[in-house]
Amino acid sequence: MTDPTTERSPKARFDSLSGSVDERLYSQMTLIRQFEERLLQLFEGGELFGTTHCCIGQEADAVGILNHLDERDIVFSNHRCHGHFLVYGDRPELLMAEMMGKAGGLVGGRGGSQHICYHGFHSNGVQGGIVPNAVGMAMAEKLKGTGGMAVVFLGDGTLGQGVVYEALNLASLWSAPVLFVIEDNQWAQSTPVEKELAGDMVARGRAFGIRSGEITSTDASEIYAHFADIVASVRETGRPRFEVVHTYRLCHHSKSDDKRPREQVEARRVGDPVPLLARRLDPSVVARLDAEAGRRVTEAEEHARSLPFPDPSTLEDSLVSAR
Amino acid sequence: MSRLDESERELNVLGSLNGALHSILGDDDRVVVLGEDLLDPYGGAFKVTRGLSDAYPDRVLTTPISEAGFTGVAVGMAMRGLRPVVEIMFGDFLMLAADQLLNHASKYTWMYEGKVDVPLVVRTPMGGRRGYGPTHSQSIEKHFIGMPGLVVVAPSVFHDPGALLRTAVVDDDRPVLFVENKLMYARPLRRIQGGRVGDMAARVDDARYPTVTLSYDDFRDADVTLVAYGGMAELAARAAERLLLDDEVVCEIVLPSSLNPLDLTPVRQSLARSGRLVVCEEAAPIASWGSEMIARVSAEAFDLLEAAPVKVAARNLPIANTRDLERAILPQESDIVAAVTRAIGSHTTPVHLAG
Ligand SMILES: Cc1ncc(C[n+]2csc(CCOP(=O)(O)OP(=O)(O)O)c2C)c(N)n1
Ligand SMILES: [Mg+2]
């Protein structure tokens, strides 16, 4: 099921796919979209338990950024991590099993939607604290001399956390090879950006002497091209970069909790990254990629359903790692 | 000066810890030390890290005043195969890093089903009696003993603090909070030799972080079991000596070095001889380690108790700066003596004694 040469390397996997860059980016985005739409259906049907944060509308960030990483690299994501994981790991069945709380899920049902781990990929649902963790991981790779780097994702709202600035300062002081990606979707839960954030986002990174920039786009190819140089420069210089992606969330924050003005959300649908890219592709290719992704999501669901729930007798397992 | 001189290292807790850090850094290049003002010639606020940066400049990192940030960085380093040792300059500042310990370091291994380790040590001086006032004198480890996944270790002069630190850094793959009572730094080690220390018989169990039990009667009989840790260990030993000489009361002293997880076995063994429990700690008294000890003994070893347990702790107040007030707030040797007397006199009434 998995190819050992591409299992840990999004870049190698992306390079091994057939088709144009646009087609390959599209194949990943349609997988993320259909996966999350299936999740929401399963929640509505009462088949999933707890909560989840979908990235519908923001898929272009995941595919545009993470396909540049290789097997040496580390990702730290947050609560909105499905898209990031699916690009990094390409294992929808493991994530689906985790969502269903099954043994054999990414972390055996212990973490659920926002606390997952797979090779160099990690996520945690507490806003802010992952940012110094990612800096430390990048520092470790640097001290070990592996050539690896880290990417950490944070939202506009998480720019409110003080520890983020401690981490930026440390990353710059110590030259950690880490890329801070700010996914500015204009909202933090129910709070619009103008009520949560004063001043300039990009200037925050610059203030620490970190090369910082921004892109306003939901176009996956544009983001993919934009981040090629950024990832390469983190690796070459061993210095951090700080990059803001201005985007928009087209779904609820978690589930059925969207109180944003309807007109605003509807107006942003023109930027929906999935149809945006589909329009540039041959419709028959789009149909094929959609069908393929749909089939994978169905297989993931069936696989997850077939797994048992974890046995409470395993609760004391993994108090220390198996490594 | 690159190191503490040999005699100092032999003699006191500071030297023991400093020597251990030197040797750990020398033995294992995965070890990294981070904290505020660590660099030589200053060498750290309490000098536990003195000489380290001169000897290992690449692996001793002085940090900005960012407890959450650099603890979080150390967590990430630990997750990628390094063995970081973080110093929090005063234990009182640990709350700034609490989210990193609670929602990050102590969670990752179990939450990720064993896919990562977090072999992190956060060491920090705790405690008062030095006139540092309300925000530089506390013993707040009690707030961290209830976190699943976080080990809390506190050596005393009767343990080998350097050996415990080495175990935490090199042999323990779990995150460890390592609590150093700051008054203890200048105190000589009380080495156990041939099963004795001073006039007391001594037993050390074979736990990874051992419990030391001391007896004035060769473990034959005892009137009271005193349980203490860290800086309270010596106070308990002095109180026990006074009680023996003045009142012919025989105490056994049980000194765990692992506050969490907590092994009750040595306490039970001593209570089987004494039937009376006095728990001594420097922390404020509410929801404390001593409360947990008394709760567990009452629930798990009620049959061994002949009298209500007694707790000696600080007053439920901030810690004052000026000497007489600080003394009145923190538990003293005389409070332990009084508690033992109460325990011997009491049969049913629970007593809470504050300093
Ligand atoms: C420390 C902390 N505070 C609050 C929350 C609850 N919470 C979860 S997501 C979220 C909004 C985050 O907004 P943003 O950073 O913009 O990310 P987005 O959800 O938009 O992707 C909040 C408040 C949390 N998870 N952690
Ligand atoms: Mg947001």
Short mmCIF file of N, CA, C and O in Angstrom, two decimals, chain A residues 72-74 76 105-108 110-111 115-120 122-124 126 128-130 132-137 139-141 143-144 163 166-167 169-170 173-174 314-323, chain B residues 32 34-35 58-59 61-82 96 99-100 103-105 107-119 149 172-174 208:
data_model
loop_
_atom_site.label_atom_id
_atom_site.label_comp_id
_atom_site.label_asym_id
_atom_site.label_seq_id
_atom_site.Cartn_x
_atom_site.Cartn_y
_atom_site.Cartn_z
N ARG A 72 13.68 14.30 5.16
CA ARG A 72 14.42 14.82 6.31
C ARG A 72 13.57 15.77 7.15
O ARG A 72 13.97 16.16 8.24
N ASP A 73 12.44 16.18 6.59
CA ASP A 73 11.76 17.35 7.14
C ASP A 73 10.66 17.01 8.14
O ASP A 73 10.21 15.87 8.23
N ILE A 74 10.25 18.05 8.85
CA ILE A 74 9.29 17.93 9.95
C ILE A 74 8.16 18.91 9.71
O ILE A 74 8.39 20.03 9.26
N PHE A 76 4.85 20.59 11.82
CA PHE A 76 4.00 20.71 13.00
C PHE A 76 2.77 21.49 12.60
O PHE A 76 2.85 22.63 12.16
N GLY A 105 -5.83 3.50 13.88
CA GLY A 105 -5.81 4.90 13.45
C GLY A 105 -4.41 5.45 13.64
O GLY A 105 -3.55 4.78 14.21
N LEU A 106 -4.20 6.67 13.17
CA LEU A 106 -2.85 7.24 13.22
C LEU A 106 -2.22 7.10 14.59
O LEU A 106 -1.03 6.79 14.71
N VAL A 107 -2.98 7.37 15.64
CA VAL A 107 -2.46 7.21 17.00
C VAL A 107 -3.46 6.41 17.84
O VAL A 107 -3.65 6.67 19.04
N GLY A 108 -4.08 5.43 17.19
CA GLY A 108 -4.91 4.46 17.91
C GLY A 108 -6.13 5.05 18.60
O GLY A 108 -6.61 4.49 19.59
N ARG A 110 -6.26 7.77 20.24
CA ARG A 110 -5.94 8.57 21.44
C ARG A 110 -6.00 10.06 21.16
O ARG A 110 -6.23 10.86 22.06
N GLY A 111 -5.74 10.42 19.92
CA GLY A 111 -5.61 11.85 19.62
C GLY A 111 -6.81 12.44 18.91
O GLY A 111 -7.19 13.58 19.16
N HIS A 115 -4.83 15.73 17.11
CA HIS A 115 -3.58 15.29 17.77
C HIS A 115 -3.07 14.05 17.06
O HIS A 115 -3.32 12.93 17.51
N ILE A 116 -2.36 14.27 15.97
CA ILE A 116 -1.92 13.13 15.18
C ILE A 116 -0.41 13.16 14.97
O ILE A 116 0.23 14.21 15.12
N CYS A 117 0.11 12.01 14.61
CA CYS A 117 1.55 11.89 14.39
C CYS A 117 1.78 10.80 13.36
O CYS A 117 1.15 9.72 13.43
N TYR A 118 2.63 11.09 12.42
CA TYR A 118 2.97 10.10 11.39
C TYR A 118 4.35 10.47 10.86
O TYR A 118 4.51 11.53 10.25
N HIS A 119 5.34 9.61 11.12
CA HIS A 119 6.73 9.94 10.78
C HIS A 119 7.06 11.36 11.23
O HIS A 119 6.93 11.66 12.41
N GLY A 120 7.45 12.25 10.32
CA GLY A 120 7.84 13.60 10.72
C GLY A 120 6.68 14.57 10.88
O GLY A 120 6.90 15.76 11.06
N HIS A 122 3.33 16.05 12.83
CA HIS A 122 2.73 16.11 14.17
C HIS A 122 1.66 17.19 14.18
O HIS A 122 1.76 18.18 13.44
N SER A 123 0.67 17.03 15.05
CA SER A 123 -0.24 18.15 15.26
C SER A 123 -0.68 18.16 16.72
O SER A 123 -0.66 17.15 17.40
N ASN A 124 -1.04 19.36 17.17
CA ASN A 124 -1.54 19.53 18.54
C ASN A 124 -2.59 20.62 18.52
O ASN A 124 -2.47 21.59 17.76
N VAL A 126 -3.53 22.80 20.87
CA VAL A 126 -3.39 23.98 21.74
C VAL A 126 -2.71 25.07 20.93
O VAL A 126 -1.62 24.87 20.41
N GLY A 128 -0.50 27.83 19.71
CA GLY A 128 0.73 28.56 20.02
C GLY A 128 1.89 27.69 20.44
O GLY A 128 3.00 27.86 19.94
N GLY A 129 1.65 26.74 21.34
CA GLY A 129 2.75 25.98 21.93
C GLY A 129 3.53 25.13 20.96
O GLY A 129 4.69 24.79 21.20
N ILE A 130 2.91 24.79 19.84
CA ILE A 130 3.62 23.98 18.85
C ILE A 130 4.72 24.79 18.15
O ILE A 130 5.63 24.22 17.56
N PRO A 132 7.19 26.94 19.36
CA PRO A 132 8.54 26.64 19.87
C PRO A 132 8.92 25.17 19.69
O PRO A 132 10.10 24.86 19.51
N ASN A 133 7.96 24.26 19.75
CA ASN A 133 8.30 22.85 19.52
C ASN A 133 8.93 22.68 18.14
O ASN A 133 9.94 21.99 17.98
N ALA A 134 8.33 23.33 17.15
CA ALA A 134 8.87 23.21 15.79
C ALA A 134 10.25 23.84 15.69
O ALA A 134 11.14 23.33 15.01
N VAL A 135 10.45 24.95 16.40
CA VAL A 135 11.77 25.58 16.40
C VAL A 135 12.80 24.62 17.00
O VAL A 135 13.91 24.45 16.47
N GLY A 136 12.42 23.97 18.10
CA GLY A 136 13.33 23.01 18.73
C GLY A 136 13.64 21.84 17.83
O GLY A 136 14.78 21.35 17.78
N MET A 137 12.64 21.37 17.11
CA MET A 137 12.86 20.26 16.19
C MET A 137 13.81 20.67 15.08
O MET A 137 14.74 19.93 14.72
N MET A 139 16.04 23.00 15.29
CA MET A 139 17.36 23.13 15.92
C MET A 139 18.03 21.77 16.07
O MET A 139 19.25 21.64 15.88
N ALA A 140 17.23 20.78 16.44
CA ALA A 140 17.80 19.44 16.62
C ALA A 140 18.35 18.93 15.30
O ALA A 140 19.45 18.38 15.24
N GLU A 141 17.59 19.12 14.21
CA GLU A 141 18.09 18.65 12.90
C GLU A 141 19.36 19.39 12.54
O GLU A 141 20.30 18.82 11.98
N LEU A 143 21.58 20.70 14.68
CA LEU A 143 22.68 20.22 15.52
C LEU A 143 23.13 18.83 15.09
O LEU A 143 24.31 18.49 15.17
N LYS A 144 22.17 18.02 14.62
CA LYS A 144 22.54 16.67 14.17
C LYS A 144 23.13 16.69 12.76
O LYS A 144 23.67 15.68 12.30
N VAL A 163 3.69 33.15 23.19
CA VAL A 163 4.78 32.19 22.99
C VAL A 163 5.22 32.15 21.52
O VAL A 163 6.36 31.79 21.22
N GLU A 166 8.04 34.57 21.37
CA GLU A 166 9.24 33.99 21.99
C GLU A 166 9.91 33.04 21.00
O GLU A 166 11.14 33.01 20.87
N ALA A 167 9.08 32.27 20.31
CA ALA A 167 9.63 31.29 19.36
C ALA A 167 10.27 31.98 18.16
O ALA A 167 11.33 31.54 17.67
N ASN A 169 11.67 34.92 18.13
CA ASN A 169 12.91 35.49 18.63
C ASN A 169 14.01 34.42 18.71
O ASN A 169 15.13 34.62 18.25
N LEU A 170 13.64 33.28 19.30
CA LEU A 170 14.62 32.19 19.46
C LEU A 170 15.06 31.65 18.10
O LEU A 170 16.24 31.39 17.88
N LEU A 173 17.46 34.25 16.67
CA LEU A 173 18.72 34.28 17.43
C LEU A 173 19.60 33.07 17.12
O LEU A 173 20.81 33.19 16.98
N TRP A 174 18.95 31.91 17.08
CA TRP A 174 19.70 30.66 16.97
C TRP A 174 19.73 30.12 15.55
O TRP A 174 20.20 29.00 15.32
N THR A 314 -5.15 -1.78 26.67
CA THR A 314 -3.92 -1.20 26.09
C THR A 314 -3.62 0.19 26.64
O THR A 314 -2.66 0.84 26.22
N LEU A 315 -4.45 0.66 27.58
CA LEU A 315 -4.32 2.05 28.03
C LEU A 315 -2.96 2.40 28.61
O LEU A 315 -2.50 3.52 28.49
N GLU A 316 -2.34 1.43 29.25
CA GLU A 316 -1.04 1.71 29.86
C GLU A 316 0.11 1.49 28.87
O GLU A 316 1.27 1.65 29.24
N ASP A 317 -0.21 1.11 27.65
CA ASP A 317 0.85 0.97 26.65
C ASP A 317 1.37 2.35 26.25
O ASP A 317 0.64 3.34 26.32
N SER A 318 2.59 2.38 25.79
CA SER A 318 3.19 3.61 25.25
C SER A 318 3.30 4.72 26.29
O SER A 318 3.19 5.90 25.96
N LEU A 319 3.52 4.37 27.54
CA LEU A 319 3.85 5.41 28.52
C LEU A 319 5.27 5.90 28.24
O LEU A 319 5.63 7.02 28.54
N VAL A 320 6.07 5.01 27.69
CA VAL A 320 7.32 5.44 27.06
C VAL A 320 7.29 4.91 25.64
O VAL A 320 6.54 3.99 25.34
N SER A 321 8.09 5.50 24.77
CA SER A 321 7.96 5.16 23.37
C SER A 321 8.53 3.77 23.10
O SER A 321 9.28 3.21 23.90
N ALA A 322 8.16 3.27 21.96
CA ALA A 322 8.64 1.94 21.56
C ALA A 322 9.98 2.03 20.85
O ALA A 322 10.57 1.02 20.51
N ARG A 323 10.46 3.26 20.64
CA ARG A 323 11.71 3.41 19.90
C ARG A 323 12.88 2.79 20.62
O ARG A 323 12.99 2.92 21.84
N VAL B 32 21.97 18.83 25.64
CA VAL B 32 22.03 20.27 25.42
C VAL B 32 21.49 20.93 26.68
O VAL B 32 20.52 20.44 27.26
N LEU B 34 19.97 24.44 28.33
CA LEU B 34 19.39 25.74 27.97
C LEU B 34 18.84 26.45 29.21
O LEU B 34 18.26 25.79 30.07
N GLY B 35 18.98 27.77 29.22
CA GLY B 35 18.38 28.52 30.31
C GLY B 35 18.92 29.94 30.33
O GLY B 35 19.80 30.29 29.53
N ASP B 58 29.06 24.84 22.31
CA ASP B 58 28.01 24.63 21.31
C ASP B 58 26.74 24.04 21.88
O ASP B 58 25.70 24.05 21.24
N ARG B 59 26.84 23.47 23.07
CA ARG B 59 25.68 22.76 23.61
C ARG B 59 25.15 23.37 24.91
O ARG B 59 24.33 22.79 25.60
N LEU B 61 23.29 26.77 25.85
CA LEU B 61 22.67 27.90 25.18
C LEU B 61 22.05 28.84 26.20
O LEU B 61 21.17 28.43 26.96
N THR B 62 22.50 30.07 26.21
CA THR B 62 21.85 31.04 27.06
C THR B 62 20.63 31.56 26.32
O THR B 62 20.66 31.74 25.10
N THR B 63 19.55 31.76 27.04
CA THR B 63 18.28 32.07 26.39
C THR B 63 17.80 33.46 26.74
O THR B 63 18.19 34.02 27.77
N PRO B 64 16.91 34.00 25.92
CA PRO B 64 16.18 35.19 26.36
C PRO B 64 15.23 34.83 27.51
O PRO B 64 15.08 33.65 27.85
N ILE B 65 14.62 35.83 28.09
CA ILE B 65 13.72 35.60 29.23
C ILE B 65 12.39 35.13 28.66
O ILE B 65 11.44 35.89 28.52
N SER B 66 12.34 33.87 28.30
CA SER B 66 11.22 33.29 27.56
C SER B 66 10.99 31.86 28.03
O SER B 66 11.24 30.91 27.30
N GLU B 67 10.52 31.72 29.26
CA GLU B 67 10.43 30.36 29.83
C GLU B 67 9.56 29.44 28.98
O GLU B 67 9.90 28.27 28.77
N ALA B 68 8.43 29.95 28.52
CA ALA B 68 7.56 29.09 27.70
C ALA B 68 8.27 28.76 26.39
O ALA B 68 8.27 27.61 25.94
N GLY B 69 8.89 29.78 25.79
CA GLY B 69 9.52 29.61 24.49
C GLY B 69 10.67 28.61 24.54
O GLY B 69 10.73 27.66 23.77
N PHE B 70 11.59 28.80 25.49
CA PHE B 70 12.76 27.89 25.43
C PHE B 70 12.42 26.51 25.99
O PHE B 70 13.03 25.53 25.57
N THR B 71 11.45 26.43 26.89
CA THR B 71 11.01 25.09 27.29
C THR B 71 10.36 24.39 26.09
O THR B 71 10.61 23.20 25.84
N GLY B 72 9.57 25.15 25.34
CA GLY B 72 8.95 24.58 24.14
C GLY B 72 9.99 24.15 23.10
O GLY B 72 9.84 23.12 22.44
N VAL B 73 11.03 24.94 22.95
CA VAL B 73 12.11 24.56 22.04
C VAL B 73 12.77 23.27 22.52
O VAL B 73 13.04 22.35 21.73
N ALA B 74 12.98 23.17 23.82
CA ALA B 74 13.61 21.96 24.37
C ALA B 74 12.72 20.74 24.15
O ALA B 74 13.21 19.64 23.86
N VAL B 75 11.41 20.93 24.26
CA VAL B 75 10.49 19.82 23.99
C VAL B 75 10.69 19.33 22.55
O VAL B 75 10.81 18.13 22.29
N GLY B 76 10.76 20.27 21.62
CA GLY B 76 10.97 19.90 20.22
C GLY B 76 12.30 19.20 20.01
O GLY B 76 12.41 18.22 19.28
N MET B 77 13.34 19.69 20.68
CA MET B 77 14.65 19.04 20.57
C MET B 77 14.57 17.61 21.08
O MET B 77 15.13 16.69 20.46
N ALA B 78 13.88 17.44 22.21
CA ALA B 78 13.77 16.10 22.79
C ALA B 78 13.02 15.16 21.84
O ALA B 78 13.37 13.98 21.71
N MET B 79 12.04 15.69 21.16
CA MET B 79 11.26 14.86 20.24
C MET B 79 12.09 14.41 19.04
O MET B 79 11.71 13.48 18.33
N ARG B 80 13.19 15.08 18.80
CA ARG B 80 14.04 14.73 17.66
C ARG B 80 15.39 14.17 18.11
O ARG B 80 16.39 14.34 17.42
N GLY B 81 15.43 13.54 19.27
CA GLY B 81 16.60 12.74 19.60
C GLY B 81 17.66 13.41 20.44
O GLY B 81 18.65 12.77 20.80
N LEU B 82 17.50 14.70 20.77
CA LEU B 82 18.45 15.29 21.71
C LEU B 82 17.96 15.03 23.14
O LEU B 82 16.85 14.53 23.35
N LEU B 96 5.13 29.87 33.90
CA LEU B 96 5.20 30.41 32.53
C LEU B 96 5.40 29.31 31.51
O LEU B 96 5.02 29.43 30.36
N ASP B 99 2.17 25.37 30.35
CA ASP B 99 1.47 24.82 29.18
C ASP B 99 2.36 23.87 28.40
O ASP B 99 1.89 22.87 27.87
N GLN B 100 3.64 24.18 28.35
CA GLN B 100 4.56 23.28 27.65
C GLN B 100 4.67 21.94 28.38
O GLN B 100 4.78 20.90 27.74
N ASN B 103 0.48 20.48 28.25
CA ASN B 103 -0.18 20.18 26.97
C ASN B 103 0.77 19.77 25.85
O ASN B 103 0.33 19.51 24.74
N HIS B 104 2.05 19.74 26.16
CA HIS B 104 3.02 19.36 25.14
C HIS B 104 3.90 18.21 25.68
O HIS B 104 3.64 17.07 25.36
N ALA B 105 4.89 18.54 26.51
CA ALA B 105 5.86 17.51 26.92
C ALA B 105 5.21 16.25 27.50
O ALA B 105 5.56 15.13 27.15
N LYS B 107 2.28 15.11 27.13
CA LYS B 107 1.24 14.48 26.30
C LYS B 107 1.79 13.65 25.14
O LYS B 107 1.21 12.63 24.78
N TYR B 108 2.88 14.12 24.53
CA TYR B 108 3.21 13.61 23.20
C TYR B 108 3.40 12.10 23.14
O TYR B 108 2.89 11.44 22.24
N THR B 109 4.14 11.54 24.08
CA THR B 109 4.45 10.11 23.95
C THR B 109 3.18 9.26 23.97
O THR B 109 2.94 8.46 23.06
N TRP B 110 2.37 9.48 24.96
CA TRP B 110 1.15 8.66 25.07
C TRP B 110 0.14 9.01 23.98
O TRP B 110 -0.42 8.13 23.33
N MET B 111 -0.06 10.31 23.77
CA MET B 111 -1.05 10.77 22.80
C MET B 111 -0.72 10.29 21.39
O MET B 111 -1.62 10.00 20.60
N TYR B 112 0.56 10.20 21.08
CA TYR B 112 0.98 9.74 19.76
C TYR B 112 1.27 8.24 19.77
O TYR B 112 1.99 7.73 18.92
N GLU B 113 0.75 7.56 20.74
CA GLU B 113 0.84 6.11 20.82
C GLU B 113 2.29 5.62 20.75
O GLU B 113 2.59 4.64 20.05
N GLY B 114 3.17 6.33 21.44
CA GLY B 114 4.56 5.88 21.52
C GLY B 114 5.40 6.19 20.29
O GLY B 114 6.52 5.69 20.16
N LYS B 115 4.91 7.05 19.40
CA LYS B 115 5.71 7.35 18.19
C LYS B 115 6.85 8.32 18.47
O LYS B 115 7.75 8.45 17.64
N VAL B 116 6.79 9.04 19.57
CA VAL B 116 7.91 9.93 19.93
C VAL B 116 8.23 9.78 21.41
O VAL B 116 7.39 9.37 22.20
N ASP B 117 9.45 10.12 21.75
CA ASP B 117 9.87 10.27 23.15
C ASP B 117 10.03 11.75 23.44
O ASP B 117 10.32 12.52 22.53
N VAL B 118 9.92 12.11 24.70
CA VAL B 118 10.27 13.47 25.10
C VAL B 118 11.23 13.39 26.29
O VAL B 118 10.86 13.64 27.44
N PRO B 119 12.49 13.01 26.03
CA PRO B 119 13.45 12.88 27.13
C PRO B 119 13.99 14.24 27.55
O PRO B 119 15.15 14.58 27.31
N GLY B 149 2.15 11.59 32.93
CA GLY B 149 3.19 11.71 31.92
C GLY B 149 4.34 12.60 32.32
O GLY B 149 5.35 12.65 31.62
N ASP B 172 16.26 8.24 31.41
CA ASP B 172 14.80 8.32 31.48
C ASP B 172 14.29 8.98 30.20
O ASP B 172 14.68 10.10 29.88
N ASP B 173 13.45 8.26 29.48
CA ASP B 173 12.94 8.81 28.22
C ASP B 173 11.68 9.65 28.41
O ASP B 173 11.10 10.14 27.44
N ARG B 174 11.25 9.80 29.65
CA ARG B 174 10.06 10.61 29.93
C ARG B 174 10.47 12.03 30.33
O ARG B 174 11.59 12.24 30.80
N ARG B 208 14.37 3.42 40.51
CA ARG B 208 15.17 4.28 39.64
C ARG B 208 15.49 5.60 40.35
O ARG B 208 16.61 6.10 40.29
#
